[in-house]
XYZ file of C-alpha atoms in Angstrom:
655
model
C -197.812 14.388 75.743
C -195.554 14.354 72.707
C -197.216 13.545 69.362
C -195.918 10.887 67.007
C -194.174 13.457 64.795
C -192.640 15.430 67.661
C -189.013 14.769 68.486
C -187.667 14.871 72.021
C -185.140 17.646 72.551
C -182.235 15.244 73.051
C -182.876 13.527 69.701
C -181.798 16.736 67.973
C -178.334 15.370 68.879
C -176.784 18.789 69.396
C -175.979 18.465 73.078
C -173.263 20.734 74.466
C -173.209 19.551 78.059
C -170.958 20.692 80.888
C -170.956 18.629 84.061
C -169.933 20.321 87.273
C -169.313 17.311 89.504
C -170.436 19.046 92.652
C -168.849 18.615 96.075
C -170.536 19.309 99.390
C -168.615 22.586 99.713
C -170.199 23.787 96.463
C -173.451 24.179 98.362
C -172.591 27.882 98.776
C -171.552 28.381 95.112
C -172.221 31.573 93.177
C -174.802 30.481 90.597
C -174.457 33.682 88.558
C -170.737 33.034 88.061
C -171.509 29.452 87.023
C -173.987 30.628 84.399
C -171.543 33.226 83.077
C -169.001 30.449 82.557
C -171.582 28.204 80.884
C -172.510 31.022 78.518
C -168.831 31.432 77.663
C -168.824 27.740 76.668
C -172.028 28.352 74.663
C -173.296 25.167 76.256
C -176.989 24.321 76.096
C -177.137 21.927 79.049
C -175.515 21.553 82.447
C -175.380 18.575 84.795
C -175.359 19.413 88.502
C -175.709 17.532 91.757
C -179.231 16.849 92.984
C -179.494 13.974 95.450
C -178.363 10.629 96.771
C -175.135 10.748 98.779
C -175.808 14.428 99.439
C -178.781 16.551 98.438
C -178.272 20.038 97.046
C -181.782 21.104 97.951
C -183.629 21.071 101.314
C -184.923 17.508 101.260
C -187.733 16.342 103.514
C -186.746 12.672 103.249
C -185.215 11.186 106.374
C -182.829 8.885 104.447
C -181.030 11.680 102.597
C -178.679 14.317 103.977
C -178.439 17.847 102.582
C -174.876 19.083 102.328
C -174.091 21.140 105.424
C -172.822 23.979 103.180
C -176.365 24.473 101.878
C -177.424 26.409 104.990
C -181.175 26.212 104.232
C -180.554 27.403 100.665
C -182.356 25.733 97.753
C -179.352 25.550 95.436
C -180.885 23.145 92.914
C -183.984 25.332 92.613
C -181.852 28.429 92.031
C -179.754 26.681 89.375
C -182.809 25.392 87.505
C -184.548 28.770 87.543
C -181.534 30.810 86.422
C -180.319 28.285 83.842
C -183.738 28.131 82.224
C -183.826 31.930 82.010
C -180.437 31.702 80.241
C -181.694 29.042 77.812
C -179.670 26.237 79.417
C -181.262 22.878 80.223
C -180.509 21.212 83.566
C -179.815 17.512 84.085
C -180.034 16.504 87.736
C -177.314 14.104 88.872
C -177.978 11.371 91.452
C -175.643 8.876 93.057
C -177.364 6.015 94.891
C -174.270 3.799 95.050
C -173.545 4.992 98.614
C -175.137 6.760 101.533
C -173.743 8.640 104.475
C -172.521 6.210 107.122
C -175.134 7.424 109.627
C -177.776 5.302 107.866
C -175.764 2.067 107.932
C -176.734 0.827 111.400
C -180.375 1.834 110.927
C -180.764 -0.080 107.645
C -177.997 -2.713 107.309
C -179.994 -4.555 104.631
C -179.515 -1.652 102.186
C -175.798 -2.268 101.757
C -173.311 -4.293 99.757
C -171.728 -7.337 101.451
C -168.709 -9.295 100.257
C -168.742 -13.105 100.215
C -167.411 -13.066 103.786
C -170.043 -10.554 104.935
C -168.039 -7.323 104.958
C -169.546 -3.963 104.056
C -167.545 -1.425 102.026
C -167.093 1.866 103.878
C -165.268 4.671 102.086
C -164.465 7.896 103.927
C -167.816 8.739 105.577
C -169.967 6.748 103.135
C -170.954 3.073 102.773
C -171.672 1.257 99.480
C -175.284 0.221 98.860
C -176.579 -2.666 96.733
C -178.849 -2.360 93.716
C -180.903 -5.301 95.037
C -181.488 -3.670 98.421
C -184.407 -1.542 99.520
C -182.496 1.740 99.236
C -181.825 1.479 95.488
C -185.039 -0.451 94.784
C -187.442 1.879 96.622
C -185.932 4.848 98.445
C -184.032 6.011 95.347
C -187.347 6.378 93.531
C -188.649 8.466 96.446
C -185.664 10.806 96.068
C -186.165 11.080 92.301
C -189.857 11.796 92.769
C -189.166 14.491 95.343
C -186.914 16.277 92.826
C -189.332 15.833 89.917
C -192.215 17.111 92.021
C -190.362 20.266 93.021
C -188.206 21.185 90.020
C -188.784 21.305 86.226
C -185.502 19.569 85.420
C -184.831 18.530 81.820
C -183.172 15.225 82.609
C -181.884 12.940 85.329
C -178.598 11.044 85.452
C -177.369 8.268 87.744
C -173.717 7.835 88.605
C -172.240 4.377 89.323
C -175.575 2.682 88.694
C -175.778 -1.120 88.905
C -173.608 -3.782 90.531
C -170.497 -1.981 91.814
C -167.656 -4.211 93.006
C -164.817 -1.743 93.663
C -164.148 1.409 95.663
C -162.575 4.708 94.650
C -159.110 3.457 95.562
C -159.467 0.617 93.069
C -159.930 -2.141 95.661
C -161.983 -5.042 94.282
C -164.524 -6.824 96.519
C -166.279 -9.305 94.223
C -170.005 -9.907 93.635
C -172.367 -8.719 96.340
C -173.595 -11.433 98.741
C -176.121 -9.419 100.735
C -179.327 -11.183 101.756
C -181.269 -9.482 98.954
C -178.788 -10.648 96.304
C -178.755 -14.201 97.671
C -182.530 -14.405 97.709
C -183.118 -12.780 94.333
C -180.450 -14.833 92.554
C -181.711 -18.064 94.109
C -185.228 -17.285 92.865
C -183.916 -16.365 89.428
C -181.600 -19.361 88.991
C -183.673 -22.069 90.639
C -181.719 -22.314 93.870
C -178.128 -21.747 92.710
C -175.459 -19.986 94.749
C -173.963 -16.635 93.866
C -170.483 -16.784 92.264
C -167.724 -15.831 94.669
C -165.631 -14.093 92.010
C -166.060 -12.942 88.427
C -163.366 -15.206 87.004
C -164.369 -16.748 83.625
C -164.442 -20.279 85.052
C -166.501 -19.351 88.127
C -169.604 -21.574 88.551
C -172.919 -19.876 87.706
C -171.203 -16.768 86.308
C -173.123 -16.783 83.023
C -176.456 -16.916 84.843
C -175.242 -14.240 87.247
C -174.467 -11.902 84.328
C -177.967 -12.430 82.953
C -179.369 -11.857 86.456
C -177.487 -8.558 86.732
C -178.909 -7.367 83.417
C -182.406 -8.334 84.524
C -182.150 -6.515 87.866
C -180.717 -3.333 86.372
C -183.203 -3.377 83.492
C -186.182 -3.773 85.827
C -185.073 -0.932 88.118
C -184.438 1.378 85.178
C -187.820 0.388 83.758
C -189.539 1.467 86.962
C -187.567 4.716 87.033
C -188.448 5.368 83.395
C -192.145 4.841 84.139
C -191.919 7.244 87.086
C -190.126 9.912 85.068
C -192.648 9.731 82.226
C -195.409 10.520 84.708
C -193.804 13.960 84.978
C -193.470 14.521 81.229
C -192.100 13.156 77.995
C -189.458 15.883 77.815
C -187.368 14.656 80.749
C -184.381 12.643 79.522
C -183.213 9.571 81.439
C -179.463 9.055 81.287
C -176.898 6.640 82.718
C -174.092 4.287 81.636
C -176.523 1.440 80.913
C -178.663 1.031 77.761
C -181.942 -0.246 79.200
C -184.924 2.165 79.386
C -182.750 5.257 78.895
C -182.838 8.083 76.368
C -179.177 9.098 76.575
C -176.478 6.455 76.967
C -173.498 7.970 78.711
C -169.896 6.875 78.367
C -166.526 8.425 79.187
C -163.184 9.231 77.647
C -160.909 9.286 80.648
C -157.371 8.617 81.814
C -155.771 6.858 84.776
C -152.204 6.821 86.028
C -152.142 3.026 86.436
C -153.931 2.116 83.202
C -152.045 -0.506 81.169
C -150.268 0.673 78.061
C -150.393 1.184 75.134
C -152.420 4.371 75.245
C -155.892 4.144 73.653
C -156.195 7.254 71.501
C -159.522 6.525 69.771
C -161.608 6.316 72.945
C -164.170 8.942 71.939
C -164.633 7.719 68.373
C -165.209 4.171 69.595
C -167.660 5.121 72.339
C -169.742 7.200 69.941
C -169.774 4.720 67.047
C -171.006 1.806 69.162
C -174.140 3.670 70.248
C -174.728 5.734 67.116
C -174.788 2.583 64.957
C -176.644 0.299 67.380
C -179.674 2.417 68.388
C -181.891 4.735 66.403
C -184.018 5.834 69.369
C -181.176 6.853 71.727
C -178.192 9.168 71.588
C -174.728 8.856 73.077
C -173.264 11.508 75.345
C -169.587 10.689 75.721
C -168.150 12.613 78.655
C -164.611 13.922 78.199
C -163.124 13.877 81.688
C -160.758 16.754 82.339
C -159.017 15.056 85.262
C -155.884 12.944 84.894
C -157.388 10.331 87.261
C -159.876 9.938 90.094
C -156.904 10.410 92.411
C -155.955 13.658 90.648
C -159.219 15.410 89.924
C -157.635 18.866 90.075
C -154.926 18.198 87.484
C -155.972 17.971 83.841
C -154.840 15.837 80.942
C -152.983 17.804 78.221
C -155.171 20.318 76.358
C -154.295 18.664 73.037
C -155.772 15.384 74.302
C -158.943 17.125 75.485
C -159.380 18.675 72.047
C -158.823 15.328 70.287
C -161.454 13.644 72.450
C -163.980 16.424 71.914
C -163.351 16.653 68.171
C -163.778 12.880 67.915
C -167.095 13.181 69.752
C -168.641 15.497 67.195
C -166.838 14.134 64.131
C -168.056 10.607 64.918
C -171.657 11.794 65.239
C -172.384 12.893 68.807
C -172.625 16.120 70.760
C -170.222 17.443 73.394
C -169.902 16.489 77.061
C -167.157 17.851 79.335
C -166.670 17.434 83.079
C -164.674 19.046 85.859
C -164.760 18.512 89.602
C -166.544 21.270 91.480
C -167.207 24.733 90.068
C -165.098 26.831 87.709
C -164.426 29.527 90.280
C -161.085 28.646 91.866
C -160.553 25.550 89.693
C -156.744 25.213 89.493
C -156.267 23.825 85.956
C -157.748 26.224 83.383
C -155.751 25.352 80.259
C -157.900 22.384 79.228
C -161.067 24.295 80.104
C -160.032 26.939 77.581
C -159.266 24.190 75.042
C -162.727 22.680 75.543
C -164.394 26.051 74.992
C -162.861 26.254 71.498
C -164.625 23.084 70.375
C -167.896 23.984 72.139
C -168.003 27.296 70.285
C -167.198 25.641 66.958
C -170.012 23.135 67.476
C -172.450 25.903 68.436
C -171.729 27.640 65.124
C -172.446 24.452 63.131
C -174.823 22.384 65.258
C -177.361 21.983 62.451
C -174.709 20.120 60.437
C -173.473 17.903 63.258
C -176.870 16.936 64.594
C -177.794 14.889 61.531
C -174.771 12.902 60.348
C -175.525 9.568 58.685
C -172.946 6.899 57.988
C -171.576 5.960 54.557
C -169.670 2.919 55.878
C -170.029 -0.483 54.212
C -168.372 -2.529 56.967
C -169.538 -3.017 60.548
C -167.184 -4.078 63.347
C -169.053 -6.361 65.737
C -168.400 -5.774 69.442
C -169.806 -7.390 72.592
C -172.413 -5.440 74.527
C -171.608 -7.415 77.667
C -168.133 -6.055 78.412
C -165.588 -3.356 77.727
C -163.317 -3.190 74.710
C -160.676 -5.882 74.333
C -157.172 -5.261 73.027
C -158.173 -7.244 69.921
C -160.978 -4.745 69.278
C -158.741 -1.755 69.952
C -156.035 -3.033 67.604
C -158.515 -3.605 64.771
C -160.183 -0.230 65.409
C -156.819 1.535 65.247
C -155.776 -0.340 62.084
C -159.002 0.564 60.272
C -158.639 4.204 61.297
C -155.041 4.334 60.078
C -156.057 2.665 56.799
C -158.791 5.304 56.377
C -161.435 2.623 55.887
C -164.912 3.871 56.781
C -166.580 1.605 59.343
C -169.219 1.515 62.041
C -169.395 -0.479 65.273
C -172.415 -2.643 66.099
C -173.120 -4.327 69.418
C -173.830 -8.049 69.135
C -177.018 -8.139 71.237
C -178.504 -5.346 69.178
C -177.863 -7.228 65.935
C -179.714 -10.227 67.390
C -182.627 -8.029 68.496
C -182.727 -5.973 65.308
C -181.040 -7.642 62.290
C -182.164 -4.721 60.130
C -179.253 -2.730 61.595
C -177.023 -4.703 59.194
C -178.865 -3.552 56.083
C -176.441 -0.866 54.841
C -173.302 -3.017 55.218
C -171.806 -5.571 52.842
C -169.335 -6.915 55.396
C -169.171 -7.691 59.124
C -165.812 -7.910 60.901
C -165.267 -9.694 64.224
C -162.021 -8.659 65.998
C -161.922 -11.739 68.276
C -163.971 -14.914 67.870
C -165.390 -15.981 71.211
C -165.977 -12.396 72.352
C -169.210 -11.893 70.427
C -172.447 -13.832 70.568
C -172.600 -16.491 67.821
C -176.267 -15.665 67.170
C -175.143 -12.251 65.878
C -172.808 -13.907 63.371
C -175.558 -16.283 62.311
C -177.860 -13.295 61.752
C -175.221 -11.597 59.576
C -174.568 -14.751 57.557
C -178.284 -15.367 57.093
C -178.800 -11.994 55.382
C -175.831 -12.517 53.073
C -173.111 -10.437 54.706
C -169.472 -11.316 54.153
C -167.798 -12.280 57.420
C -164.224 -11.331 58.323
C -163.438 -13.416 61.407
C -160.293 -12.826 63.457
C -158.896 -14.598 66.484
C -158.333 -18.038 67.946
C -161.385 -17.998 70.214
C -163.964 -20.746 70.171
C -166.376 -20.933 67.256
C -169.714 -22.497 68.147
C -170.303 -25.864 66.476
C -173.515 -24.618 64.852
C -171.650 -21.699 63.269
C -168.904 -24.053 62.060
C -171.577 -26.167 60.429
C -173.211 -23.157 58.773
C -169.886 -21.922 57.424
C -168.524 -25.331 56.427
C -165.581 -25.251 58.828
C -164.144 -27.745 61.289
C -161.976 -26.550 64.160
C -159.300 -29.193 64.690
C -157.133 -27.851 67.507
C -155.699 -24.767 69.159
C -151.938 -24.280 69.375
C -150.920 -22.114 72.322
C -147.136 -22.652 72.191
C -146.333 -20.054 69.556
C -143.493 -18.078 71.093
C -140.850 -18.191 68.301
C -143.380 -19.284 65.639
C -144.154 -17.284 62.488
C -146.597 -16.822 59.642
C -145.304 -17.044 56.103
C -146.398 -14.116 53.928
C -144.398 -15.230 50.913
C -146.478 -14.986 47.691
C -145.639 -18.628 46.990
C -147.778 -19.581 49.997
C -150.852 -17.908 48.539
C -150.634 -14.502 50.252
C -150.420 -11.262 48.311
C -146.953 -9.918 48.886
C -145.916 -7.661 51.749
C -142.952 -5.912 50.210
C -139.688 -6.989 51.769
C -141.239 -9.484 54.189
C -141.210 -13.268 54.190
C -142.196 -14.167 57.756
C -143.989 -12.184 60.451
C -143.938 -13.074 64.104
C -146.810 -15.050 65.581
C -147.510 -14.823 69.289
C -150.504 -15.925 71.326
C -152.938 -18.720 70.389
C -153.458 -20.067 66.862
C -156.475 -22.188 65.841
C -156.310 -24.853 63.151
C -159.329 -25.213 60.832
C -160.265 -27.320 57.856
C -162.931 -26.716 55.243
C -161.823 -23.608 53.343
C -158.801 -23.065 51.053
C -155.942 -21.524 52.966
C -152.869 -19.299 52.672
C -150.247 -17.711 54.962
C -149.232 -20.967 56.726
C -147.841 -21.183 60.220
C -144.097 -21.680 60.478
C -143.387 -24.080 63.326
C -141.205 -22.742 66.092
C -137.625 -23.957 66.423
C -134.571 -23.256 68.540
C -133.845 -19.544 68.930
C -130.605 -19.717 70.857
C -127.716 -19.719 70.929
C -127.309 -18.124 67.480
C -125.475 -21.208 66.243
C -128.645 -23.251 66.767
C -131.182 -20.853 65.166
C -132.489 -23.083 62.393
C -134.843 -25.976 61.787
C -138.114 -24.099 61.230
C -140.718 -26.100 59.330
C -143.527 -24.774 57.151
C -146.743 -26.424 58.338
C -150.006 -26.972 56.479
C -151.995 -24.930 59.068
C -153.215 -21.762 57.253
C -153.203 -18.345 58.927
C -155.767 -17.120 56.376
C -158.748 -19.129 55.115
C -161.105 -18.035 52.332
C -164.581 -19.464 51.815
C -166.050 -19.957 48.321
C -168.678 -17.273 49.042
C -166.312 -14.578 50.241
C -165.894 -15.057 53.989
C -162.390 -14.769 55.514
C -160.934 -16.277 58.683
C -157.625 -15.309 60.300
C -157.441 -17.746 63.252
C -154.921 -15.761 65.313
C -155.018 -12.504 67.260
C -154.127 -9.894 64.652
C -155.773 -7.018 66.548
C -154.117 -7.940 69.838
C -150.691 -8.116 68.197
C -151.156 -4.771 66.462
C -152.387 -3.125 69.645
C -149.397 -4.421 71.632
C -146.613 -4.159 69.075
C -147.775 -1.648 66.479
C -145.955 -3.398 63.630
C -147.471 -2.093 60.373
C -147.426 -5.542 58.717
C -150.453 -6.543 60.807
C -152.320 -3.484 59.583
C -151.308 -4.327 55.997
C -152.506 -7.913 56.315
C -155.893 -6.578 57.400
C -155.944 -4.217 54.411
C -155.086 -7.032 51.985
C -157.711 -9.300 53.541
C -160.447 -6.679 53.247
C -159.423 -5.760 49.704
C -159.640 -9.397 48.624
C -162.929 -10.053 50.418
C -164.798 -6.857 49.567
C -163.047 -4.258 47.367
C -165.975 -1.857 47.833
C -164.831 -1.253 51.435
C -161.888 0.837 50.209
C -163.882 4.002 49.543
C -161.218 6.618 50.273
C -157.877 6.924 48.504
C -155.194 9.548 48.843
C -151.959 10.532 50.527
C -153.255 10.923 54.076
C -150.730 9.553 56.597
C -151.951 7.079 59.262
C -151.800 9.905 61.813
C -154.804 11.628 60.191
C -158.187 10.402 61.380
C -160.684 10.975 58.584
C -164.503 11.109 58.730
C -166.817 11.038 55.684
C -170.559 11.244 56.314
C -173.778 12.491 54.833
C -175.262 15.566 56.527
C -178.780 16.250 55.298
C -178.484 16.919 51.552
C -174.738 17.546 51.755
C -171.621 15.542 52.624
C -169.148 16.308 55.386
C -165.417 15.578 55.154
C -163.417 15.986 58.373
C -159.741 15.443 59.165
C -158.211 15.294 62.647
C -154.422 15.546 62.976
C -153.097 13.058 65.551
C -149.411 13.605 64.786
C -148.829 15.197 68.195
C -149.314 11.797 69.850
C -146.087 9.926 70.503
C -145.881 7.192 73.104
C -147.840 8.383 76.117
C -147.359 12.069 75.335
C -149.980 14.152 73.550
C -148.832 17.571 72.356
C -149.763 20.038 69.648
C -149.788 18.292 66.245
C -147.213 18.799 63.524
C -148.696 20.827 60.683
C -149.253 18.750 57.530
C -149.442 20.155 54.019
C -150.611 19.243 50.517
C -153.014 16.517 51.599
C -155.513 14.984 49.210
C -158.230 12.378 49.340
C -160.233 10.852 46.500
C -163.920 10.433 47.333
C -166.482 8.233 45.548
C -168.888 10.468 43.625
C -168.667 13.899 42.018
C -168.745 16.947 44.303
C -167.995 20.631 44.563
C -166.783 22.538 47.597
C -169.581 23.958 49.724
C -168.920 25.706 53.041
C -165.536 25.368 54.705
C -166.271 24.982 58.414
C -162.752 24.830 59.810
C -159.119 24.379 59.008
C -157.969 26.071 55.819
C -158.289 26.063 52.051
C -159.980 23.133 50.290
C -160.150 22.623 46.532
C -161.974 19.932 44.553
C -161.326 18.374 41.141
C -164.116 16.239 39.690
C -162.983 13.057 37.959
C -165.087 10.572 35.959
C -166.657 8.822 38.959
C -164.852 10.401 41.877
C -163.587 13.698 43.251
C -160.121 14.638 44.448
C -160.320 17.004 47.413
C -157.104 18.780 48.373
C -156.305 20.546 51.636
C -153.474 23.055 51.587
C -152.585 22.760 55.280
C -153.895 20.727 58.224
C -152.921 22.133 61.580
C -155.263 20.316 63.973
C -158.781 19.915 62.585
C -160.397 20.668 59.251
C -163.959 20.226 58.008
C -165.678 21.023 54.740
C -169.171 20.493 53.312
C -169.364 19.104 49.794
C -172.332 19.298 47.433
C -173.147 16.701 44.783
C -172.731 17.749 41.156
């Protein structure tokens, strides 16, 4: 057993993981060729298929089918043995979300059922339910069989939890199998399962809590089982409960709504890095353009951006292809990924111990994926070169000490985050920057001294006045900016930036009659809090107009000047990272200028860049990207970079 001072291998946070998402036909793969490719990556871990839908070892369990390409071979055993000899850890991948269709008629109670009783077959598989016996009991038998036979270093579950869609994107709604009905009735005191997941669906809030409870309990049992086989086996999936490695993905899809979300990796890493001290994030960069197009890669420049963001934001590396490398048709992005893997291998001792210097935390909901409000605020802060972290609301409630290093907490959309998290931040004296027209709980209004009067939804053709005469610091050349979406009216704090009432907008001869209202678009509390009761992040994400970004900058500067730590001439297209690394400091710049619209190409080379950092430093080791120089000023240091092609990184030492 591990002692109190011993650290699990994954907590070194230097993971360089390649996932070969194995197909049945890979049962006859050449393991030596796989290992040669992994060595070329300089990876230190590989994720390969183990069991569930298909087993890649000769299972003795009657409810699991070995792939027919195995031909009595013990592929998993061979991979584990040879990888360990090569110094590569092995994470065994399981998928219990489906079984082969041959088991369906024998055990119909194992499977998902829609509200009208339909199962979900897909090709020759059928979807199971996390409440059914297969995922509750038989899955643990499969895991135990693998752990008993093979000294794997970790286990991972794909599509774990309540799955409501198939691989073609068809949505089926909450499961209504007998196990789900019974368990939810017991949990809720006799209530019925919701038929959909629409926000106004009866019992949905309780159903969400029920889902968390079910998943948490299953993962708890799996965790207990795994620990019986050793403390050095990492548990990993896309959920946070009872796991050691939280997995996420940076991926693409041909039907995904625009605009394109460029900061996927940075966001995924920051939310876990800042919210847990006893777990790491492994953000998987998916090579494929979509599930439908697994054999065609995204552009190599995009792959490199996602991988650079992984390590620059404080994680390791995680890269996935379908099948094995031998015969894989799209090699360009594989070669691009190898560049970053090799760079990380040369400097892993620096990247494994980054600690944040941010003074502002962006609060995000644990319960659902990123909103457009969040993405717009995230992008604006990145383009303003304001250092920030992301904290998940439930974690702040559980562990308020996570807020200690920050002076300010920013909420991209009121109503998305749990009010208890905001109360916790206010209680320990943090300044609150609240955005959005969402509901504010009455208790929080009372604490903050605010009264929400009404919400105005008819804002097409309305504006906000940014004229200095209305109390807003000037935006050069602008008087009004467009307001779209909902706007909430509050009383209690002094206000500025009033709403301009909409008027006729056509024909041109009738375009007049706008009236300046007394409803402020910016409210300031006496103790430093700020409220912008409209969807700034959503508007910036959709429209990209720089005035929204500038309003956020002005708001933050007024509320907490200490947030503006970095100054310089960096254009918005440079993503900058500034962290402590052991006794040194790490400055990194990532050139995003090759991104235009939905196209990601090689970046345009930038020259004569400089950034002024708080504190006095000298240049240490240059890790990547060109010539850095430093000039120490009275209380700061100007660091200059001669040329930035794609990525640059330098260590700085305190004077």
